[in-house]
PDB file of C-alpha atoms in Angstrom:
ATOM      1  CA  MET A   1      92.225 118.563  39.262  1.00 44.00           C
ATOM      2  CA  THR A   2      90.348 116.075  37.424  1.00 43.00           C
ATOM      3  CA  GLU A   3      92.052 116.213  33.927  1.00 47.00           C
ATOM      4  CA  GLY A   4      95.759 115.667  32.945  1.00 57.00           C
ATOM      5  CA  SER A   5      97.555 118.850  33.539  1.00 71.00           C
ATOM      6  CA  ASP A   6      99.125 118.800  29.956  1.00 84.00           C
ATOM      7  CA  GLU A   7      95.906 118.335  28.207  1.00 90.00           C
ATOM      8  CA  LEU A   8      94.103 120.934  30.286  1.00 91.00           C
ATOM      9  CA  THR A   9      97.005 123.408  29.795  1.00 92.00           C
ATOM     10  CA  ALA A  10      96.727 123.065  25.868  1.00 94.00           C
ATOM     11  CA  ARG A  11      92.890 123.541  26.102  1.00 94.00           C
ATOM     12  CA  LEU A  12      93.332 126.750  28.288  1.00 95.00           C
ATOM     13  CA  ARG A  13      95.990 128.236  26.051  1.00 94.00           C
ATOM     14  CA  VAL A  14      93.422 128.322  23.143  1.00 96.00           C
ATOM     15  CA  TYR A  15      92.281 131.416  24.941  1.00 96.00           C
ATOM     16  CA  GLU A  16      95.656 133.320  24.799  1.00 96.00           C
ATOM     17  CA  GLY A  17      95.259 136.390  22.607  1.00 96.00           C
ATOM     18  CA  GLN A  18      91.408 136.140  22.660  1.00 96.00           C
ATOM     19  CA  PRO A  19      89.777 139.426  23.464  1.00 95.00           C
ATOM     20  CA  ALA A  20      88.031 139.769  26.919  1.00 94.00           C
ATOM     21  CA  ALA A  21      86.555 143.045  26.122  1.00 90.00           C
ATOM     22  CA  VAL A  22      86.183 145.182  22.848  1.00 92.00           C
ATOM     23  CA  SER A  23      85.692 148.900  22.775  1.00 89.00           C
ATOM     24  CA  GLY A  24      84.597 149.226  26.226  1.00 91.00           C
ATOM     25  CA  VAL A  25      83.718 152.461  27.286  1.00 92.00           C
ATOM     26  CA  GLY A  26      84.141 154.025  30.666  1.00 92.00           C
ATOM     27  CA  ARG A  27      80.946 154.653  32.617  1.00 91.00           C
ATOM     28  CA  ASP A  28      81.891 158.321  33.586  1.00 93.00           C
ATOM     29  CA  PRO A  29      84.466 160.622  32.092  1.00 96.00           C
ATOM     30  CA  VAL A  30      87.642 161.299  34.428  1.00 97.00           C
ATOM     31  CA  ASN A  31      86.186 163.666  36.846  1.00 97.00           C
ATOM     32  CA  LEU A  32      87.047 165.691  40.119  1.00 96.00           C
ATOM     33  CA  PRO A  33      84.686 164.150  42.600  1.00 96.00           C
ATOM     34  CA  MET A  34      85.897 160.658  41.963  1.00 96.00           C
ATOM     35  CA  ILE A  35      89.726 161.955  42.089  1.00 97.00           C
ATOM     36  CA  ARG A  36      88.724 163.647  45.586  1.00 96.00           C
ATOM     37  CA  HIS A  37      87.252 160.491  47.004  1.00 95.00           C
ATOM     38  CA  TRP A  38      90.258 158.222  45.827  1.00 94.00           C
ATOM     39  CA  CYS A  39      92.665 160.667  47.375  1.00 94.00           C
ATOM     40  CA  GLU A  40      90.789 160.882  50.417  1.00 92.00           C
ATOM     41  CA  ALA A  41      90.596 156.891  50.729  1.00 89.00           C
ATOM     42  CA  MET A  42      94.264 156.790  50.052  1.00 88.00           C
ATOM     43  CA  GLY A  43      95.485 159.561  52.078  1.00 87.00           C
ATOM     44  CA  ASP A  44      97.075 161.160  49.081  1.00 90.00           C
ATOM     45  CA  THR A  45      97.289 164.984  49.682  1.00 91.00           C
ATOM     46  CA  ASN A  46      99.604 165.571  46.311  1.00 93.00           C
ATOM     47  CA  PRO A  47      98.501 169.084  45.268  1.00 94.00           C
ATOM     48  CA  ALA A  48      98.695 168.062  41.565  1.00 95.00           C
ATOM     49  CA  TYR A  49      95.280 166.359  42.066  1.00 96.00           C
ATOM     50  CA  ARG A  50      93.273 169.335  43.000  1.00 93.00           C
ATOM     51  CA  GLY A  51      92.456 172.769  41.497  1.00 92.00           C
ATOM     52  CA  PRO A  52      91.734 173.881  37.980  1.00 92.00           C
ATOM     53  CA  ASP A  53      94.741 172.288  36.551  1.00 94.00           C
ATOM     54  CA  ALA A  54      94.066 168.792  38.387  1.00 96.00           C
ATOM     55  CA  VAL A  55      95.238 165.544  36.905  1.00 97.00           C
ATOM     56  CA  ALA A  56      94.202 162.047  37.935  1.00 97.00           C
ATOM     57  CA  PRO A  57      96.458 159.847  40.031  1.00 96.00           C
ATOM     58  CA  PRO A  58      97.990 157.543  37.454  1.00 96.00           C
ATOM     59  CA  THR A  59      97.241 154.480  39.679  1.00 94.00           C
ATOM     60  CA  MET A  60      93.728 155.276  39.179  1.00 95.00           C
ATOM     61  CA  LEU A  61      93.915 153.945  35.883  1.00 95.00           C
ATOM     62  CA  GLN A  62      91.548 150.818  36.570  1.00 93.00           C
ATOM     63  CA  ALA A  63      89.097 152.856  38.401  1.00 94.00           C
ATOM     64  CA  TRP A  64      88.005 154.678  35.219  1.00 95.00           C
ATOM     65  CA  THR A  65      87.414 151.278  33.235  1.00 93.00           C
ATOM     66  CA  MET A  66      85.369 149.536  35.970  1.00 90.00           C
ATOM     67  CA  GLY A  67      81.708 148.564  34.843  1.00 84.00           C
ATOM     68  CA  GLY A  68      80.130 148.452  38.267  1.00 79.00           C
ATOM     69  CA  LEU A  69      77.745 145.570  38.985  1.00 74.00           C
ATOM     70  CA  SER A  70      76.111 145.618  35.563  1.00 71.00           C
ATOM     71  CA  GLY A  71      79.313 145.336  33.904  1.00 70.00           C
ATOM     72  CA  HIS A  72      80.534 146.652  30.265  1.00 70.00           C
ATOM     73  CA  LEU A  73      78.449 146.082  27.064  1.00 70.00           C
ATOM     74  CA  GLY A  74      81.898 145.440  25.313  1.00 77.00           C
ATOM     75  CA  ARG A  75      82.606 142.318  27.103  1.00 83.00           C
ATOM     76  CA  THR A  76      83.004 139.156  25.009  1.00 88.00           C
ATOM     77  CA  GLY A  77      82.514 135.619  26.161  1.00 90.00           C
ATOM     78  CA  ALA A  78      85.992 134.200  26.144  1.00 94.00           C
ATOM     79  CA  TYR A  79      86.996 135.205  29.562  1.00 93.00           C
ATOM     80  CA  ASP A  80      83.932 133.511  31.245  1.00 92.00           C
ATOM     81  CA  GLU A  81      84.591 130.577  29.090  1.00 95.00           C
ATOM     82  CA  LEU A  82      87.998 130.281  30.344  1.00 95.00           C
ATOM     83  CA  MET A  83      86.875 130.598  34.055  1.00 94.00           C
ATOM     84  CA  ALA A  84      84.194 127.948  33.573  1.00 94.00           C
ATOM     85  CA  LEU A  85      86.837 125.550  31.935  1.00 95.00           C
ATOM     86  CA  LEU A  86      89.049 126.226  35.203  1.00 95.00           C
ATOM     87  CA  ASP A  87      86.169 125.558  37.457  1.00 94.00           C
ATOM     88  CA  GLU A  88      85.268 122.115  35.620  1.00 94.00           C
ATOM     89  CA  ALA A  89      89.005 121.115  36.396  1.00 93.00           C
ATOM     90  CA  GLY A  90      88.375 121.742  40.058  1.00 92.00           C
ATOM     91  CA  CYS A  91      90.014 125.088  40.019  1.00 94.00           C
ATOM     92  CA  THR A  92      87.251 126.732  41.916  1.00 92.00           C
ATOM     93  CA  SER A  93      89.021 129.331  43.905  1.00 92.00           C
ATOM     94  CA  VAL A  94      90.754 132.555  42.882  1.00 92.00           C
ATOM     95  CA  VAL A  95      93.220 135.138  44.278  1.00 92.00           C
ATOM     96  CA  ALA A  96      94.485 138.331  42.566  1.00 90.00           C
ATOM     97  CA  THR A  97      98.424 137.902  42.624  1.00 91.00           C
ATOM     98  CA  ASP A  98      99.708 141.435  41.188  1.00 92.00           C
ATOM     99  CA  CYS A  99      99.168 143.940  38.600  1.00 93.00           C
ATOM    100  CA  GLU A 100     101.408 145.975  36.523  1.00 94.00           C
ATOM    101  CA  GLN A 101     100.465 149.489  34.917  1.00 95.00           C
ATOM    102  CA  GLU A 102     102.305 151.719  32.440  1.00 96.00           C
ATOM    103  CA  TYR A 103     101.248 155.454  32.091  1.00 96.00           C
ATOM    104  CA  PRO A 104     102.103 157.037  28.581  1.00 97.00           C
ATOM    105  CA  ARG A 105     100.472 160.189  29.647  1.00 96.00           C
ATOM    106  CA  LEU A 106      98.310 161.642  32.976  1.00 96.00           C
ATOM    107  CA  LEU A 107      94.679 161.708  32.611  1.00 97.00           C
ATOM    108  CA  ARG A 108      92.741 164.955  33.127  1.00 97.00           C
ATOM    109  CA  PRO A 109      89.025 165.752  34.031  1.00 97.00           C
ATOM    110  CA  GLY A 110      86.855 165.567  31.056  1.00 97.00           C
ATOM    111  CA  ASP A 111      88.862 162.605  29.353  1.00 97.00           C
ATOM    112  CA  GLU A 112      86.618 159.914  28.138  1.00 97.00           C
ATOM    113  CA  VAL A 113      88.229 156.480  28.151  1.00 96.00           C
ATOM    114  CA  VAL A 114      87.728 153.580  25.917  1.00 95.00           C
ATOM    115  CA  PHE A 115      89.618 150.338  26.384  1.00 95.00           C
ATOM    116  CA  ASP A 116      90.006 146.841  24.991  1.00 95.00           C
ATOM    117  CA  THR A 117      91.015 143.999  27.094  1.00 96.00           C
ATOM    118  CA  VAL A 118      92.889 140.689  25.626  1.00 97.00           C
ATOM    119  CA  ILE A 119      93.655 137.475  27.672  1.00 97.00           C
ATOM    120  CA  GLU A 120      97.378 137.801  27.240  1.00 97.00           C
ATOM    121  CA  SER A 121      98.643 134.316  28.880  1.00 96.00           C
ATOM    122  CA  VAL A 122      97.664 131.194  30.995  1.00 96.00           C
ATOM    123  CA  SER A 123     100.605 129.712  32.585  1.00 95.00           C
ATOM    124  CA  GLU A 124     101.056 125.802  32.789  1.00 94.00           C
ATOM    125  CA  ARG A 125      99.927 124.007  35.910  1.00 94.00           C
ATOM    126  CA  LYS A 126     101.647 125.561  39.085  1.00 93.00           C
ATOM    127  CA  THR A 127     101.756 124.334  42.634  1.00 92.00           C
ATOM    128  CA  THR A 128     101.412 126.895  45.407  1.00 89.00           C
ATOM    129  CA  LYS A 129     100.843 126.872  49.216  1.00 84.00           C
ATOM    130  CA  LEU A 130      96.961 127.688  48.315  1.00 86.00           C
ATOM    131  CA  GLY A 131      96.951 124.743  45.919  1.00 89.00           C
ATOM    132  CA  ALA A 132      97.726 123.771  42.216  1.00 93.00           C
ATOM    133  CA  GLY A 133      96.327 125.915  39.468  1.00 95.00           C
ATOM    134  CA  HIS A 134      97.238 128.406  36.672  1.00 96.00           C
ATOM    135  CA  PHE A 135      97.977 131.842  36.569  1.00 96.00           C
ATOM    136  CA  VAL A 136      95.857 134.087  33.998  1.00 97.00           C
ATOM    137  CA  THR A 137      97.030 137.410  32.885  1.00 97.00           C
ATOM    138  CA  THR A 138      94.770 140.020  31.073  1.00 97.00           C
ATOM    139  CA  ARG A 139      96.041 143.189  29.378  1.00 97.00           C
ATOM    140  CA  THR A 140      93.646 146.420  29.185  1.00 96.00           C
ATOM    141  CA  ASP A 141      94.909 149.073  26.791  1.00 97.00           C
ATOM    142  CA  VAL A 142      93.108 152.375  27.744  1.00 97.00           C
ATOM    143  CA  ARG A 143      92.727 155.122  25.172  1.00 97.00           C
ATOM    144  CA  VAL A 144      91.525 158.679  25.074  1.00 97.00           C
ATOM    145  CA  GLY A 145      90.405 159.960  21.399  1.00 95.00           C
ATOM    146  CA  GLY A 146      92.651 157.145  19.853  1.00 94.00           C
ATOM    147  CA  GLU A 147      95.637 157.867  22.043  1.00 97.00           C
ATOM    148  CA  LEU A 148      97.194 155.284  24.296  1.00 97.00           C
ATOM    149  CA  VAL A 149      97.038 156.755  27.966  1.00 97.00           C
ATOM    150  CA  GLY A 150      97.620 153.618  29.866  1.00 97.00           C
ATOM    151  CA  THR A 151      98.079 149.871  30.117  1.00 97.00           C
ATOM    152  CA  HIS A 152      97.078 147.610  32.958  1.00 96.00           C
ATOM    153  CA  ARG A 153      98.083 143.995  33.237  1.00 96.00           C
ATOM    154  CA  PHE A 154      96.099 141.963  35.998  1.00 95.00           C
ATOM    155  CA  ARG A 155      97.067 138.519  37.120  1.00 96.00           C
ATOM    156  CA  ILE A 156      94.977 136.075  38.970  1.00 95.00           C
ATOM    157  CA  LEU A 157      95.587 132.493  40.228  1.00 95.00           C
ATOM    158  CA  LYS A 158      92.662 130.062  39.462  1.00 95.00           C
ATOM    159  CA  TYR A 159      93.409 127.078  41.812  1.00 93.00           C
ATOM    160  CA  ALA A 160      92.158 123.960  43.588  1.00 92.00           C
ATOM    161  CA  PRO A 161      92.239 124.584  47.205  1.00 86.00           C
ATOM    162  CA  ARG A 162      94.689 122.460  49.058  1.00 78.00           C
ATOM    163  CA  ARG A 163      92.775 119.991  51.488  1.00 70.00           C
ATOM    164  CA  ARG A 164      94.014 120.525  55.205  1.00 61.00           C
ATOM    165  CA  PRO A 165      94.228 117.092  57.102  1.00 56.00           C
ATOM    166  CA  SER A 166      91.215 117.201  59.698  1.00 54.00           C
ATOM    167  CA  ALA A 167      93.902 116.777  62.421  1.00 55.00           C
ATOM    168  CA  ASP A 168      95.696 119.884  61.650  1.00 59.00           C
ATOM    169  CA  ARG A 169      94.942 122.935  63.778  1.00 61.00           C
ATOM    170  CA  PRO A 170      94.325 126.022  61.692  1.00 70.00           C
ATOM    171  CA  ARG A 171      97.113 128.602  61.938  1.00 76.00           C
ATOM    172  CA  ARG A 172      96.819 132.546  62.007  1.00 79.00           C
ATOM    173  CA  PRO A 173      98.310 134.059  58.826  1.00 82.00           C
ATOM    174  CA  ARG A 174     101.660 135.690  59.220  1.00 86.00           C
ATOM    175  CA  PRO A 175     102.307 139.185  58.317  1.00 88.00           C
ATOM    176  CA  VAL A 176     103.831 139.946  54.920  1.00 88.00           C
ATOM    177  CA  ILE A 177     107.306 141.441  55.695  1.00 91.00           C
ATOM    178  CA  ASN A 178     109.406 143.086  52.932  1.00 91.00           C
ATOM    179  CA  ARG A 179     112.153 145.548  52.717  1.00 90.00           C
ATOM    180  CA  ASP A 180     109.590 148.284  52.768  1.00 91.00           C
ATOM    181  CA  ASN A 181     108.049 147.556  56.090  1.00 94.00           C
ATOM    182  CA  ALA A 182     110.627 145.158  57.825  1.00 94.00           C
ATOM    183  CA  GLY A 183     111.445 147.989  60.364  1.00 95.00           C
ATOM    184  CA  PHE A 184     107.942 148.029  61.403  1.00 96.00           C
ATOM    185  CA  TRP A 185     107.675 144.470  62.344  1.00 95.00           C
ATOM    186  CA  ALA A 186     111.186 144.382  63.989  1.00 95.00           C
ATOM    187  CA  GLY A 187     109.651 147.241  66.405  1.00 96.00           C
ATOM    188  CA  VAL A 188     106.576 145.282  66.732  1.00 96.00           C
ATOM    189  CA  ALA A 189     108.819 142.184  67.833  1.00 93.00           C
ATOM    190  CA  GLU A 190     110.472 144.334  70.453  1.00 95.00           C
ATOM    191  CA  GLY A 191     107.023 145.816  71.750  1.00 95.00           C
ATOM    192  CA  ARG A 192     107.435 149.197  70.119  1.00 96.00           C
ATOM    193  CA  LEU A 193     105.150 150.654  67.657  1.00 97.00           C
ATOM    194  CA  LEU A 194     107.226 152.794  65.242  1.00 97.00           C
ATOM    195  CA  VAL A 195     105.810 155.222  62.771  1.00 97.00           C
ATOM    196  CA  GLN A 196     107.557 156.423  59.545  1.00 97.00           C
ATOM    197  CA  ARG A 197     108.536 160.134  59.397  1.00 97.00           C
ATOM    198  CA  CYS A 198     109.624 162.039  56.377  1.00 96.00           C
ATOM    199  CA  THR A 199     112.841 163.762  57.184  1.00 96.00           C
ATOM    200  CA  GLY A 200     112.135 166.208  54.284  1.00 95.00           C
ATOM    201  CA  CYS A 201     108.999 167.659  55.428  1.00 95.00           C
ATOM    202  CA  GLY A 202     108.325 165.773  59.044  1.00 96.00           C
ATOM    203  CA  THR A 203     105.227 164.160  57.645  1.00 95.00           C
ATOM    204  CA  LEU A 204     104.060 160.835  59.547  1.00 96.00           C
ATOM    205  CA  ARG A 205     102.877 158.078  57.605  1.00 95.00           C
ATOM    206  CA  HIS A 206     101.427 154.581  57.841  1.00 95.00           C
ATOM    207  CA  PRO A 207     101.591 152.032  56.293  1.00 93.00           C
ATOM    208  CA  TRP A 208     105.192 152.269  55.583  1.00 95.00           C
ATOM    209  CA  LEU A 209     106.298 153.304  52.232  1.00 92.00           C
ATOM    210  CA  PRO A 210     109.518 153.666  50.399  1.00 91.00           C
ATOM    211  CA  GLY A 211     108.836 157.585  49.716  1.00 91.00           C
ATOM    212  CA  CYS A 212     106.744 160.398  50.979  1.00 92.00           C
ATOM    213  CA  ASN A 213     103.169 161.048  49.485  1.00 88.00           C
ATOM    214  CA  SER A 214     103.505 164.889  50.721  1.00 90.00           C
ATOM    215  CA  CYS A 215     107.043 165.923  49.181  1.00 92.00           C
ATOM    216  CA  GLY A 216     108.336 162.805  47.336  1.00 90.00           C
ATOM    217  CA  SER A 217     111.427 162.445  49.474  1.00 93.00           C
ATOM    218  CA  LEU A 218     112.925 159.119  49.941  1.00 93.00           C
ATOM    219  CA  ASP A 219     114.678 159.918  53.306  1.00 95.00           C
ATOM    220  CA  TRP A 220     112.818 159.070  56.456  1.00 96.00           C
ATOM    221  CA  ASP A 221     113.375 157.936  59.979  1.00 96.00           C
ATOM    222  CA  THR A 222     110.795 156.848  62.783  1.00 96.00           C
ATOM    223  CA  VAL A 223     109.175 158.034  65.913  1.00 96.00           C
ATOM    224  CA  GLU A 224     107.640 155.799  68.629  1.00 97.00           C
ATOM    225  CA  SER A 225     103.874 155.978  68.885  1.00 97.00           C
ATOM    226  CA  SER A 226     102.475 156.104  72.357  1.00 96.00           C
ATOM    227  CA  GLY A 227     100.019 153.468  71.458  1.00 96.00           C
ATOM    228  CA  GLU A 228      97.125 155.539  72.324  1.00 97.00           C
ATOM    229  CA  GLY A 229      94.408 156.105  69.834  1.00 97.00           C
ATOM    230  CA  THR A 230      90.708 155.917  69.167  1.00 97.00           C
ATOM    231  CA  VAL A 231      88.496 153.930  66.746  1.00 97.00           C
ATOM    232  CA  TYR A 232      88.049 155.811  63.690  1.00 96.00           C
ATOM    233  CA  SER A 233      86.007 153.437  61.950  1.00 95.00           C
ATOM    234  CA  TYR A 234      85.162 149.665  62.360  1.00 95.00           C
ATOM    235  CA  VAL A 235      83.611 146.574  60.898  1.00 94.00           C
ATOM    236  CA  VAL A 236      82.183 143.360  62.590  1.00 92.00           C
ATOM    237  CA  MET A 237      83.431 140.276  60.702  1.00 89.00           C
ATOM    238  CA  HIS A 238      80.526 137.658  60.743  1.00 86.00           C
ATOM    239  CA  HIS A 239      80.995 135.862  57.190  1.00 77.00           C
ATOM    240  CA  PRO A 240      82.840 134.230  55.561  1.00 73.00           C
ATOM    241  CA  PRO A 241      84.587 132.471  58.352  1.00 74.00           C
ATOM    242  CA  PHE A 242      88.364 132.247  58.230  1.00 77.00           C
ATOM    243  CA  PRO A 243      90.474 129.460  59.559  1.00 75.00           C
ATOM    244  CA  ALA A 244      92.110 130.490  63.065  1.00 79.00           C
ATOM    245  CA  PHE A 245      89.411 133.149  63.514  1.00 83.00           C
ATOM    246  CA  ASP A 246      86.248 132.798  65.491  1.00 83.00           C
ATOM    247  CA  PRO A 247      83.587 135.102  64.140  1.00 85.00           C
ATOM    248  CA  PRO A 248      82.090 137.745  65.076  1.00 89.00           C
ATOM    249  CA  TYR A 249      84.966 139.845  65.902  1.00 90.00           C
ATOM    250  CA  ALA A 250      85.743 143.388  65.347  1.00 93.00           C
ATOM    251  CA  VAL A 251      88.339 144.949  63.036  1.00 94.00           C
ATOM    252  CA  GLY A 252      89.122 148.506  63.687  1.00 96.00           C
ATOM    253  CA  LEU A 253      90.650 151.446  61.790  1.00 96.00           C
ATOM    254  CA  ILE A 254      92.641 153.091  64.561  1.00 97.00           C
ATOM    255  CA  GLU A 255      93.529 156.820  64.644  1.00 97.00           C
ATOM    256  CA  LEU A 256      96.555 156.856  66.603  1.00 97.00           C
ATOM    257  CA  ALA A 257      97.413 160.107  68.891  1.00 96.00           C
ATOM    258  CA  GLU A 258     100.079 160.986  66.507  1.00 96.00           C
ATOM    259  CA  GLY A 259      97.437 161.304  63.552  1.00 95.00           C
ATOM    260  CA  VAL A 260      98.274 158.314  61.267  1.00 96.00           C
ATOM    261  CA  ARG A 261      95.703 155.190  61.116  1.00 96.00           C
ATOM    262  CA  MET A 262      96.093 151.612  61.060  1.00 96.00           C
ATOM    263  CA  VAL A 263      93.885 148.603  60.855  1.00 95.00           C
ATOM    264  CA  SER A 264      93.909 146.005  63.641  1.00 95.00           C
ATOM    265  CA  ASN A 265      91.748 143.954  65.963  1.00 94.00           C
ATOM    266  CA  VAL A 266      89.781 145.632  68.840  1.00 95.00           C
ATOM    267  CA  VAL A 267      89.856 143.722  71.770  1.00 93.00           C
ATOM    268  CA  GLY A 268      88.751 143.794  75.502  1.00 92.00           C
ATOM    269  CA  VAL A 269      85.172 144.601  74.815  1.00 92.00           C
ATOM    270  CA  PRO A 270      82.453 142.479  73.017  1.00 92.00           C
ATOM    271  CA  TYR A 271      82.332 142.998  69.373  1.00 91.00           C
ATOM    272  CA  ASP A 272      78.812 144.597  69.697  1.00 91.00           C
ATOM    273  CA  LYS A 273      80.287 147.203  71.926  1.00 93.00           C
ATOM    274  CA  VAL A 274      83.004 148.588  69.851  1.00 95.00           C
ATOM    275  CA  ARG A 275      82.013 152.263  68.864  1.00 95.00           C
ATOM    276  CA  ILE A 276      83.354 155.023  66.985  1.00 95.00           C
ATOM    277  CA  GLY A 277      85.286 157.241  69.176  1.00 95.00           C
ATOM    278  CA  LEU A 278      86.218 154.484  71.715  1.00 96.00           C
ATOM    279  CA  PRO A 279      89.639 155.041  73.449  1.00 97.00           C
ATOM    280  CA  VAL A 280      92.133 152.229  72.808  1.00 97.00           C
ATOM    281  CA  ARG A 281      95.708 151.449  73.813  1.00 97.00           C
ATOM    282  CA  VAL A 282      98.047 149.114  71.751  1.00 97.00           C
ATOM    283  CA  GLU A 283      98.816 145.670  73.020  1.00 96.00           C
ATOM    284  CA  PHE A 284     101.383 143.243  71.684  1.00 96.00           C
ATOM    285  CA  ARG A 285     100.163 139.716  71.593  1.00 93.00           C
ATOM    286  CA  ARG A 286     102.558 136.891  70.643  1.00 90.00           C
ATOM    287  CA  TYR A 287     101.123 133.784  69.219  1.00 83.00           C
ATOM    288  CA  GLU A 288     102.751 130.599  69.799  1.00 74.00           C
ATOM    289  CA  GLU A 289     102.088 128.609  66.665  1.00 61.00           C
ATOM    290  CA  GLY A 290     105.201 126.698  65.912  1.00 48.00           C
ATOM    291  CA  ALA A 291     105.161 123.479  64.021  1.00 43.00           C
ATOM    292  CA  ALA A 292     104.798 120.260  66.051  1.00 42.00           C
ATOM    293  CA  GLY A 293     107.803 119.513  68.063  1.00 41.00           C
ATOM    294  CA  ASP A 294     109.167 123.022  67.726  1.00 41.00           C
ATOM    295  CA  THR A 295     110.760 123.865  71.193  1.00 40.00           C
ATOM    296  CA  ALA A 296     112.502 126.870  69.909  1.00 40.00           C
ATOM    297  CA  GLY A 297     109.374 128.839  69.047  1.00 42.00           C
ATOM    298  CA  ALA A 298     110.542 129.343  65.275  1.00 53.00           C
ATOM    299  CA  GLY A 299     106.669 129.414  64.253  1.00 69.00           C
ATOM    300  CA  ALA A 300     105.785 132.125  66.915  1.00 84.00           C
ATOM    301  CA  PHE A 301     105.040 135.672  65.860  1.00 89.00           C
ATOM    302  CA  THR A 302     103.801 139.201  67.389  1.00 93.00           C
ATOM    303  CA  LEU A 303     100.927 141.264  66.309  1.00 94.00           C
ATOM    304  CA  PRO A 304      99.922 144.674  67.537  1.00 96.00           C
ATOM    305  CA  VAL A 305      96.240 144.797  68.745  1.00 95.00           C
ATOM    306  CA  PHE A 306      94.150 147.576  70.293  1.00 97.00           C
ATOM    307  CA  ARG A 307      92.535 146.916  73.839  1.00 96.00           C
ATOM    308  CA  ALA A 308      89.674 149.342  74.836  1.00 95.00           C
ATOM    309  CA  VAL A 309      90.808 151.494  77.808  1.00 93.00           C
ATOM    310  CA  GLU A 310      89.007 150.639  80.753  1.00 73.00           C
ATOM    311  CA  GLY A 311      85.843 152.442  82.018  1.00 61.00           C
ATOM    312  CA  VAL A 312      84.993 153.435  78.541  1.00 49.00           C
ATOM    313  CA  GLU A 313      83.119 150.184  77.223  1.00 45.00           C
ATOM    314  CA  GLY A 314      79.807 152.251  76.733  1.00 43.00           C
ATOM    315  CA  ALA A 315      81.507 154.919  74.986  1.00 42.00           C
ATOM    316  CA  VAL A 316      79.409 155.927  71.872  1.00 41.00           C
ATOM    317  CA  GLY A 317      80.668 157.643  68.780  1.00 40.00           C
ATOM    318  CA  LEU A 318      79.268 158.979  65.613  1.00 36.00           C
ATOM    319  CA  GLU A 319      77.600 155.784  64.002  1.00 35.00           C
ATOM    320  CA  GLY A 320      77.111 157.413  60.714  1.00 34.00           C
ATOM    321  CA  ARG A 321      80.875 157.417  60.106  1.00 35.00           C
ATOM    322  CA  ARG A 322      81.040 153.602  59.797  1.00 34.00           C
TER     323      ARG A 322
END
């Protein structure tokens, strides 16, 4: 960063409280088709989101305020100025970190949303594993007919990327393990692919969640997957390149024999031979990427990937479902 951190922070904080959007209007009223698409993408089968008395999923709040590629007429220049100032200071990279939402009432089909967005806060200079930079938080208040129906806080880190010494070997990103998915990764470490099962209604789910989308129960156990599945959909990654990965490579959405789906790499066939419907089987790969001199393998970890079943490399599926 090319400017003294105290001076830069003072210049950035001038933007706190300034509006980023004023009287923005949702591109479309709340509507059933968009709700249906959202629920299909999220695998949410809650009956409250269907039928004549349907409501919109609360977590769709941001979807109704998005302006698309053309943006919103209500935008001000303050946010762009803030981002430009950070760019000039060397903070040229950005990563979304988290969001917070509040729902005073549920949205219903036909509701027309308006919103105002304010730059709520800019942090002092922070040093992270990605690099040094500033956290910027915006708050969007969403209203229908003057009534507050939702608040969305969105936080990003605008940072200067850390420069890796040229002698360093890029390391594969580690999985993020928390209290909700620790059981899944413990199973992977043992060479077992565990699927969550709701003990209230028996619904299987992946990724692991603290509660059931179908009945709301917080009680669950696990079943061990056979590891057999098929490629439900896939993409071939060409760009941008990521350290420790050699593009092009295939990333598949795998439908397991048990009915749940998970994202992983497809191996065992060239990337351009991956097809929808291709039978695959789980394979547990251990990556020995400990720090230099680490003889105990503390940096090693295991990931589930899916290998094409022998003899079906030429299988062709429904290309239109990609």
